[in-house]
Coordinates of C-alpha atoms in Angstrom, one line a residue:
Chain A
M274 CA -98.9 -28.4 38.8
T275 CA -97.7 -32.0 38.6
S276 CA -98.2 -32.0 34.9
M277 CA -96.1 -28.9 34.6
A278 CA -93.4 -30.5 36.7
Q279 CA -93.5 -33.6 34.5
A280 CA -93.2 -31.5 31.4
S281 CA -90.4 -29.4 32.7
G282 CA -86.9 -30.2 34.1
V283 CA -85.5 -31.8 30.9
G284 CA -81.8 -31.3 30.3
T285 CA -80.9 -30.2 33.8
K286 CA -78.0 -32.6 34.0
W287 CA -76.5 -31.2 30.7
L288 CA -77.1 -27.7 31.9
K289 CA -75.1 -28.4 35.1
R290 CA -72.3 -30.0 33.1
F291 CA -72.2 -27.0 30.8
Y292 CA -72.2 -24.6 33.7
V293 CA -69.2 -26.4 35.4
F294 CA -67.4 -26.4 32.0
L295 CA -68.1 -22.7 31.4
F296 CA -67.0 -21.8 34.9
A297 CA -63.8 -23.8 34.5
V298 CA -63.0 -21.9 31.3
M299 CA -63.8 -18.6 32.9
A300 CA -61.6 -19.4 35.9
F301 CA -58.7 -20.6 33.7
T302 CA -58.8 -17.6 31.3
G303 CA -59.5 -15.3 34.3
F304 CA -56.4 -16.4 36.1
G305 CA -54.6 -16.2 32.7
Q306 CA -55.1 -12.4 32.9
M307 CA -52.2 -12.5 35.4
P308 CA -48.8 -13.0 33.9
I309 CA -48.3 -16.4 35.5
F310 CA -49.0 -19.0 32.9
K311 CA -45.7 -18.6 31.0
R312 CA -43.8 -18.1 34.2
Y313 CA -45.1 -21.3 35.7
Y314 CA -44.8 -23.5 32.6
I315 CA -48.6 -23.8 32.1
S316 CA -48.3 -22.5 28.6
D317 CA -45.6 -25.1 28.0
I318 CA -48.1 -27.9 28.4
P319 CA -48.8 -29.3 24.9
G320 CA -52.0 -27.7 23.6
L321 CA -51.9 -24.8 26.1
G322 CA -49.5 -22.6 24.3
W323 CA -52.3 -20.2 23.5
S324 CA -52.7 -19.5 27.3
A325 CA -49.6 -17.3 27.3
D326 CA -51.3 -14.9 24.8
F327 CA -53.1 -12.3 26.8
Y328 CA -55.3 -11.3 23.9
K329 CA -56.5 -14.9 23.3
T330 CA -57.3 -15.5 27.0
H331 CA -59.0 -12.1 27.1
Y332 CA -61.1 -12.9 24.0
I333 CA -62.2 -16.3 25.4
H334 CA -62.9 -14.7 28.8
Y335 CA -65.2 -12.1 27.2
L336 CA -66.9 -14.8 25.0
G337 CA -67.4 -16.9 28.1
G338 CA -68.8 -13.8 29.9
A339 CA -71.4 -13.3 27.2
V340 CA -72.4 -17.0 27.4
L341 CA -72.5 -16.9 31.2
L342 CA -74.7 -13.8 31.2
G343 CA -77.1 -15.5 28.8
L344 CA -77.1 -18.7 30.9
L345 CA -77.7 -16.8 34.1
A346 CA -80.6 -14.9 32.6
Y347 CA -82.1 -18.1 31.4
L348 CA -81.7 -19.8 34.8
I349 CA -83.1 -16.8 36.7
V350 CA -86.2 -16.5 34.5
D351 CA -86.7 -20.3 34.3
Y352 CA -86.5 -20.4 38.1
L353 CA -89.0 -17.6 38.5
L354 CA -91.5 -19.0 36.0
T355 CA -91.4 -22.7 36.9
G356 CA -88.5 -23.7 39.1
R357 CA -89.6 -22.1 42.3
R358 CA -92.8 -24.2 42.2
R359 CA -90.8 -27.4 42.2
Y360 CA -87.8 -26.8 44.4
C361 CA -86.3 -24.2 46.7
L362 CA -82.8 -22.9 46.9
T363 CA -80.7 -24.0 49.8
A364 CA -78.6 -21.7 52.1
S365 CA -75.4 -22.8 50.2
A366 CA -77.1 -21.9 46.9
W367 CA -77.8 -18.4 48.3
A368 CA -74.2 -18.0 49.4
R369 CA -73.0 -19.0 45.9
I370 CA -75.5 -16.7 44.3
V371 CA -74.2 -13.7 46.4
L372 CA -70.6 -14.5 45.3
L373 CA -71.7 -15.1 41.7
G374 CA -73.5 -11.7 41.8
G375 CA -70.3 -10.1 43.0
I376 CA -68.3 -11.7 40.1
V377 CA -70.9 -10.7 37.5
I378 CA -71.3 -7.1 38.8
T379 CA -67.6 -6.4 39.0
G380 CA -67.1 -8.1 35.6
I381 CA -69.7 -5.8 34.0
F382 CA -67.9 -2.8 35.5
R383 CA -64.6 -4.2 34.1
V384 CA -66.1 -4.5 30.6
L385 CA -67.5 -1.0 30.9
K386 CA -64.0 0.3 31.9
N387 CA -62.5 -1.2 28.8
L388 CA -64.8 0.7 26.4
P389 CA -63.0 3.4 24.5
D390 CA -64.4 6.5 26.0
V391 CA -65.0 5.3 29.6
V392 CA -62.5 6.3 32.4
F393 CA -62.9 5.2 36.0
S394 CA -61.0 6.8 38.8
P395 CA -57.8 4.9 39.8
G396 CA -59.2 3.8 43.1
F397 CA -62.4 2.5 41.6
T398 CA -60.5 0.7 38.9
M399 CA -58.3 -1.1 41.4
L400 CA -61.4 -1.9 43.6
I401 CA -63.2 -3.7 40.8
D402 CA -60.0 -5.5 39.7
I403 CA -59.3 -6.9 43.1
A404 CA -63.0 -7.4 44.0
H405 CA -63.5 -9.5 40.8
L406 CA -60.6 -11.7 41.6
G407 CA -61.6 -11.8 45.3
F408 CA -65.2 -12.9 44.5
M409 CA -63.9 -15.6 42.1
M410 CA -61.5 -17.0 44.7
A411 CA -64.3 -17.0 47.3
Y412 CA -66.7 -18.6 44.9
L413 CA -64.2 -21.4 44.1
L414 CA -63.5 -21.9 47.8
A415 CA -67.2 -22.0 48.6
G416 CA -67.8 -24.4 45.8
L417 CA -65.0 -26.7 47.2
I418 CA -66.4 -26.6 50.7
F419 CA -70.0 -27.3 49.5
L420 CA -68.7 -30.1 47.4
I421 CA -67.0 -31.7 50.4
F422 CA -70.1 -31.3 52.6
K423 CA -72.3 -32.4 49.6
S424 CA -74.4 -29.2 49.9
R425 CA -76.7 -29.0 46.9
W426 CA -78.0 -26.0 45.2
T427 CA -81.7 -27.0 45.5
T428 CA -84.0 -29.1 47.5
G429 CA -87.4 -30.4 46.5
L430 CA -90.3 -28.6 48.1
D431 CA -91.4 -31.9 49.7
D432 CA -87.9 -32.5 51.2
Chain B
M112 CA -67.9 8.7 13.0
T113 CA -71.6 8.8 13.5
R114 CA -71.8 5.0 13.4
D115 CA -68.9 4.7 15.8
I116 CA -70.6 7.0 18.4
S117 CA -73.9 5.2 18.1
R118 CA -72.2 1.8 18.5
R119 CA -70.4 3.0 21.7
T120 CA -73.6 4.6 23.0
F121 CA -75.4 1.3 22.3
L122 CA -72.7 -0.7 24.1
K123 CA -72.6 1.6 27.1
G124 CA -76.4 1.9 27.4
G125 CA -76.9 -1.8 26.9
L126 CA -74.3 -2.9 29.4
A127 CA -75.5 -0.4 31.9
A128 CA -79.0 -1.9 31.4
A129 CA -77.6 -5.4 31.8
G130 CA -75.8 -4.3 35.0
A131 CA -79.0 -2.7 36.3
L132 CA -80.7 -6.1 36.1
T133 CA -78.4 -7.3 38.8
A134 CA -77.2 -4.1 40.5
S135 CA -80.0 -1.6 40.2
S136 CA -79.5 -0.5 43.7
L137 CA -75.8 0.3 43.2
P138 CA -75.2 3.9 42.4
L139 CA -72.5 4.7 39.8
P140 CA -69.5 6.3 41.5
S141 CA -69.0 10.0 40.7
S142 CA -65.6 9.2 39.3
V143 CA -67.1 7.4 36.3
K144 CA -67.2 10.0 33.5
G145 CA -66.6 10.0 29.8
A146 CA -63.2 11.3 29.0
S147 CA -63.3 12.3 25.4
D148 CA -64.0 15.9 25.8
Q149 CA -61.2 16.6 28.2
E150 CA -58.4 14.6 26.5
L151 CA -55.2 16.4 25.7
A152 CA -53.0 15.3 22.8
T153 CA -49.6 16.2 21.6
L154 CA -48.6 17.1 18.1
I155 CA -45.1 16.2 17.0
D156 CA -43.9 17.9 13.8
I157 CA -41.1 15.7 12.6
R158 CA -39.8 18.3 10.1
K159 CA -38.8 20.6 13.0
C160 CA -36.8 18.1 15.1
I161 CA -33.0 18.5 14.9
G162 CA -32.2 15.7 17.2
C163 CA -30.5 17.9 19.8
E164 CA -31.9 15.7 22.7
A165 CA -32.8 18.7 24.8
C166 CA -36.2 16.9 25.4
V167 CA -34.5 13.7 26.5
E168 CA -32.3 15.6 29.0
A169 CA -35.2 17.6 30.3
C170 CA -37.3 14.4 30.7
K171 CA -34.6 12.7 32.7
E172 CA -34.1 15.8 34.9
V173 CA -37.7 16.5 35.9
N174 CA -38.6 12.8 36.3
E175 CA -35.5 11.8 38.2
S176 CA -37.4 11.5 41.5
K177 CA -39.7 9.0 39.8
F178 CA -36.8 6.8 38.7
P179 CA -36.3 3.4 40.4
E180 CA -33.7 3.0 43.2
P181 CA -33.6 -0.8 43.4
E182 CA -32.6 -2.8 46.4
Q183 CA -29.6 -5.1 45.8
P184 CA -29.1 -8.0 45.8
F185 CA -32.3 -8.9 44.0
P186 CA -34.5 -11.6 45.4
R187 CA -33.8 -15.0 44.0
M188 CA -36.5 -15.6 41.4
Y189 CA -38.5 -18.8 41.0
P190 CA -38.7 -20.6 38.6
S191 CA -35.2 -19.9 37.2
R192 CA -36.6 -19.0 33.8
V193 CA -37.6 -15.6 35.3
K194 CA -34.8 -13.2 34.5
V195 CA -34.2 -9.9 36.3
S196 CA -34.2 -6.6 34.4
D197 CA -31.6 -4.3 35.8
W198 CA -30.9 -0.9 34.2
S199 CA -29.6 0.7 37.4
D200 CA -26.0 0.6 36.2
R201 CA -27.0 1.9 32.7
R202 CA -28.9 5.0 33.8
D203 CA -27.2 7.2 31.2
E204 CA -28.3 5.1 28.2
V205 CA -30.4 7.4 25.9
D206 CA -30.6 5.6 22.6
R207 CA -33.6 3.5 23.6
L208 CA -36.4 3.4 26.2
T209 CA -35.4 2.2 29.6
P210 CA -36.8 2.6 33.1
Y211 CA -34.4 5.6 33.4
N212 CA -35.1 7.0 29.9
W213 CA -38.7 7.5 29.0
L214 CA -38.1 9.4 25.8
F215 CA -35.4 9.0 23.1
I216 CA -34.6 10.3 19.7
Q217 CA -35.0 7.7 16.9
E218 CA -33.1 8.3 13.7
A219 CA -34.6 7.4 10.3
T220 CA -32.6 7.4 7.1
V221 CA -34.9 7.3 4.1
T222 CA -34.6 7.7 0.4
V223 CA -37.1 10.1 -1.1
N224 CA -37.2 10.9 -4.8
G225 CA -33.7 9.3 -5.1
R226 CA -32.3 11.6 -2.4
E227 CA -31.2 10.3 1.0
E228 CA -32.7 12.2 3.9
T229 CA -32.4 11.7 7.7
Y230 CA -35.2 12.5 10.2
T231 CA -35.0 12.5 13.9
I232 CA -38.2 11.5 15.8
P233 CA -38.9 11.9 19.5
R234 CA -40.3 8.5 20.7
R235 CA -42.1 7.7 23.9
C236 CA -45.5 6.3 25.0
M237 CA -48.2 7.1 22.5
H238 CA -50.9 7.5 25.3
C239 CA -53.6 5.5 23.4
Q240 CA -57.2 6.6 23.7
N241 CA -58.2 3.1 24.7
P242 CA -54.8 1.8 26.1
P243 CA -54.5 -2.0 26.2
C244 CA -51.8 -1.7 28.9
A245 CA -54.4 0.0 31.2
D246 CA -57.3 -2.2 30.0
L247 CA -55.5 -5.4 30.6
C248 CA -53.5 -4.6 33.7
P249 CA -54.7 -7.1 36.2
W250 CA -54.2 -4.8 39.2
G251 CA -55.2 -1.4 37.8
A252 CA -51.6 -0.2 38.2
A253 CA -51.6 1.0 34.6
R254 CA -54.4 3.5 34.1
K255 CA -55.7 6.1 31.8
L256 CA -56.5 9.5 33.3
K257 CA -59.3 11.7 32.2
N258 CA -57.0 14.1 30.5
G259 CA -55.8 11.4 28.1
I260 CA -52.6 10.4 30.0
T261 CA -51.8 6.8 30.5
R262 CA -49.6 6.2 33.5
I263 CA -48.3 3.4 35.6
D264 CA -48.5 3.7 39.4
A265 CA -45.1 2.7 40.6
D266 CA -46.5 2.1 44.1
I267 CA -48.9 -0.6 42.9
C268 CA -47.2 -2.2 39.8
L269 CA -45.8 -5.7 40.4
G270 CA -43.6 -5.7 37.2
G271 CA -45.3 -8.6 35.5
A272 CA -44.6 -6.8 32.2
K273 CA -48.1 -7.7 30.8
C274 CA -48.5 -4.1 29.8
A275 CA -45.3 -4.2 27.7
K276 CA -46.4 -7.5 26.0
V277 CA -49.9 -6.1 25.1
C278 CA -48.6 -2.7 24.0
P279 CA -48.4 -2.6 20.2
W280 CA -45.1 -0.7 20.6
H281 CA -43.9 -2.5 23.7
I282 CA -43.2 0.8 25.4
P283 CA -43.1 0.1 29.2
Q284 CA -39.7 -1.1 30.5
R285 CA -39.0 -3.1 33.7
Q286 CA -36.7 -2.5 36.6
T287 CA -36.3 -5.4 39.0
G288 CA -35.6 -5.0 42.8
V289 CA -38.1 -2.2 43.4
G290 CA -41.8 -1.9 44.2
L291 CA -44.6 -3.7 45.9
Y292 CA -43.6 -7.2 44.9
L293 CA -40.7 -7.1 47.4
D294 CA -43.3 -6.9 50.2
I295 CA -45.5 -9.8 49.0
F296 CA -43.8 -12.9 47.5
P297 CA -40.7 -11.5 45.9
G298 CA -39.4 -14.8 44.6
F299 CA -42.7 -16.1 43.2
A300 CA -44.8 -13.2 42.0
G301 CA -43.9 -10.0 40.2
N302 CA -40.5 -8.8 39.2
G303 CA -40.2 -5.1 39.8
V304 CA -42.0 -2.1 38.4
M305 CA -42.7 -1.0 34.8
Y306 CA -41.8 2.5 33.8
K307 CA -42.7 4.7 30.9
C308 CA -43.6 8.3 30.0
D309 CA -46.4 9.7 32.1
R310 CA -46.4 12.9 30.0
C311 CA -45.4 14.8 33.2
Y312 CA -48.9 14.3 34.7
N313 CA -47.8 16.1 37.9
R314 CA -46.6 19.1 35.9
I315 CA -49.8 19.2 33.9
A316 CA -51.8 19.1 37.1
E317 CA -49.9 22.2 38.2
G318 CA -50.7 23.9 34.9
K319 CA -47.2 23.5 33.5
L320 CA -46.1 22.0 30.2
P321 CA -44.5 18.6 30.0
A322 CA -40.7 19.1 30.2
C323 CA -40.0 17.8 26.7
I324 CA -42.4 20.4 25.2
E325 CA -41.2 23.2 27.4
V326 CA -37.5 23.0 26.6
C327 CA -37.6 22.2 22.9
P328 CA -35.8 25.0 21.1
E329 CA -37.5 24.1 17.8
H330 CA -41.0 23.9 19.1
V331 CA -41.3 20.4 17.7
Q332 CA -44.1 19.5 20.0
K333 CA -47.3 21.2 21.2
I334 CA -50.1 20.0 23.5
G335 CA -53.8 20.8 23.4
P336 CA -57.3 19.4 23.3
R337 CA -57.2 16.4 21.0
D338 CA -59.7 17.7 18.4
E339 CA -57.7 20.9 18.0
I340 CA -54.4 19.0 17.7
V341 CA -55.9 16.6 15.1
K342 CA -57.3 19.5 13.1
E343 CA -53.9 21.2 13.2
A344 CA -52.1 18.0 12.2
H345 CA -54.4 17.7 9.2
A346 CA -53.9 21.3 8.2
I347 CA -50.1 20.8 8.3
A348 CA -50.3 17.5 6.4
E349 CA -52.4 19.2 3.8
E350 CA -50.1 22.1 3.5
I351 CA -46.9 20.0 3.1
N352 CA -48.6 17.1 1.3
G353 CA -47.5 15.1 4.3
Y354 CA -48.6 12.1 6.5
I355 CA -50.1 11.5 9.9
Y356 CA -49.3 8.8 12.5
G357 CA -51.1 8.2 15.7
E358 CA -54.6 9.5 14.9
K359 CA -56.0 6.1 14.0
E360 CA -53.3 3.7 15.2
N361 CA -54.5 1.3 17.9
G362 CA -57.9 2.9 17.7
G363 CA -56.5 6.4 18.2
T364 CA -53.7 7.8 20.3
N365 CA -53.0 11.1 22.0
T366 CA -49.7 11.5 20.2
I367 CA -50.0 12.7 16.7
Y368 CA -47.0 12.7 14.4
V369 CA -46.9 14.7 11.2
S370 CA -44.2 13.9 8.6
P371 CA -43.4 15.0 5.1
V372 CA -42.5 11.4 4.2
P373 CA -44.7 8.3 4.5
F374 CA -44.5 6.5 7.8
D375 CA -43.9 3.1 6.1
L376 CA -40.6 4.6 4.8
L377 CA -39.7 6.0 8.2
N378 CA -40.6 2.6 9.8
A379 CA -38.3 0.9 7.3
G380 CA -35.5 3.4 8.0
I381 CA -35.4 3.1 11.8
E382 CA -33.7 0.6 14.1
K383 CA -36.4 -1.4 15.8
G384 CA -36.1 -3.9 18.7
P385 CA -36.5 -3.9 22.5
G386 CA -37.0 -0.3 23.7
R387 CA -37.0 0.9 20.1
P388 CA -40.6 1.0 18.9
G389 CA -41.6 0.9 15.2
L390 CA -43.9 3.2 13.2
Q391 CA -45.9 0.4 11.7
P392 CA -49.6 0.4 11.1
V393 CA -51.5 -0.8 14.2
A394 CA -55.0 -2.1 14.3
D395 CA -57.2 -1.4 17.3
S396 CA -56.0 -3.9 19.9
M397 CA -59.1 -3.7 22.0
A398 CA -61.6 -4.0 19.1
H399 CA -62.5 -7.5 20.1
A400 CA -63.5 -6.2 23.5
D401 CA -65.9 -3.7 21.9
N402 CA -67.5 -6.4 19.7
L403 CA -67.9 -8.9 22.5
A404 CA -69.3 -6.3 24.9
K405 CA -72.1 -6.0 22.3
A406 CA -72.6 -9.8 22.6
M407 CA -72.8 -9.3 26.4
V408 CA -75.8 -7.0 25.9
I409 CA -77.6 -9.4 23.6
A410 CA -76.8 -12.7 25.5
P411 CA -79.1 -12.0 28.5
M412 CA -82.0 -11.1 26.2
A413 CA -81.4 -14.4 24.4
G414 CA -81.4 -16.2 27.8
I415 CA -84.6 -14.6 28.8
A416 CA -86.2 -15.5 25.5
A417 CA -85.1 -19.1 25.8
A418 CA -86.5 -19.4 29.3
A419 CA -89.8 -17.8 28.2
G420 CA -90.0 -20.1 25.2
K421 CA -89.4 -23.1 27.4
F422 CA -92.1 -22.0 29.8
I423 CA -94.6 -21.6 26.9
A424 CA -93.7 -25.0 25.4
T425 CA -93.9 -26.6 28.9
A426 CA -97.3 -25.1 29.5
K427 CA -98.6 -26.4 26.2
K428 CA -97.1 -29.8 26.9
A429 CA -98.7 -29.8 30.4
T430 CA -102.1 -28.9 29.0
R431 CA -101.8 -31.7 26.5
L432 CA -100.8 -34.2 29.2
K433 CA -103.7 -33.1 31.3
E434 CA -106.2 -33.5 28.5
E435 CA -104.8 -37.0 27.7
N436 CA -105.1 -38.0 31.4
Q437 CA -108.8 -36.9 31.5

């Protein structure tokens, strides 16, 4: 088991940085789905002119969604195969996972709704729209609180 | 067509499977149903239109109760670059789309075989099959109904005008001083309500015809199941050696125009601008979403493969380390 632990765990730091970067992109392009970037001069910032183009932010958000799904699948399977033998998830991690699950599930329904021959009822459409935003806001808030209190995602099994 | 269906089936099946990975216990709501079989489309035969505007008057009359009654004075908007859109003192304007005029007659003067001809064309929302206004509306205020109508719920819309920006024809029109935004942060978010043709959804629900179709003395328009309407449009086009607009535009719409002259000529011959849509070729605005949805099905599989690969590589490395230590 020790040998397995020694052989694994490479690149975790870079993976964390990539996850934070990916989530920042998703949050930015997600909020960009609301017509606020032009109104509040964000798209006037040099280099951010593209953020007022709803199709561009939508494209990036979708692309990020695909990468996020791939990354989450990798992390889940990696945890089940090796990670759970080396560390366990903290309570704050489980809180974040629940919120992340909410974001992903509502996001998948949002993507399904945008397919050409899929129609959701008005009430359900509104529910997934607002729930997607709500889960994201809650996730960001939880992330901020856990950052302040230095609550980590994982703890070693020996801790 | 076959390829298109199989692609969509693949996307839906794959995404559903991806969703099931995380939400297998969540039942799909009964309201989630495919819409294609039930969609109604309208056929507009441009040859028949005499530009009498009976349809425009009827539209205004039957939809009057849906028109905005804004509260004045309007809330002060922040930042100051946000401009109000007020049509309440120009309710009678009929030569373009406004919040009080959801259908207008567009005039095209074209030269065909050296002869100048004038055509009048009823213009309103195209009711796209995959409407970007509804797909990209952040609140679900713009929505597509199962019968192919795309409508904006005036009780929910905040008037951000995103729908108008993403619409290839920029159809929805804004009226400030009305709607939900007044009850939230009127100065800082939203700017009224967006209005456009709802193809008389309430009349259709009662088994009636849309007002513009019912009153037309020349029977310019007809409504029916989309496949029948498309078939009829092609039959007319073949008979008159004519042209079709709306069948393929923006990935397909539920408003099919038939014309004896090419639409690029008509497009060149009409006045275009705010509230006056063109008749230009339009690529599928939501095609990128279809393609990236496919990537969303493949990405988790790639993630799983990467994790499994890492596990195997780590196991091999661990075995080697163990052997070296012995």
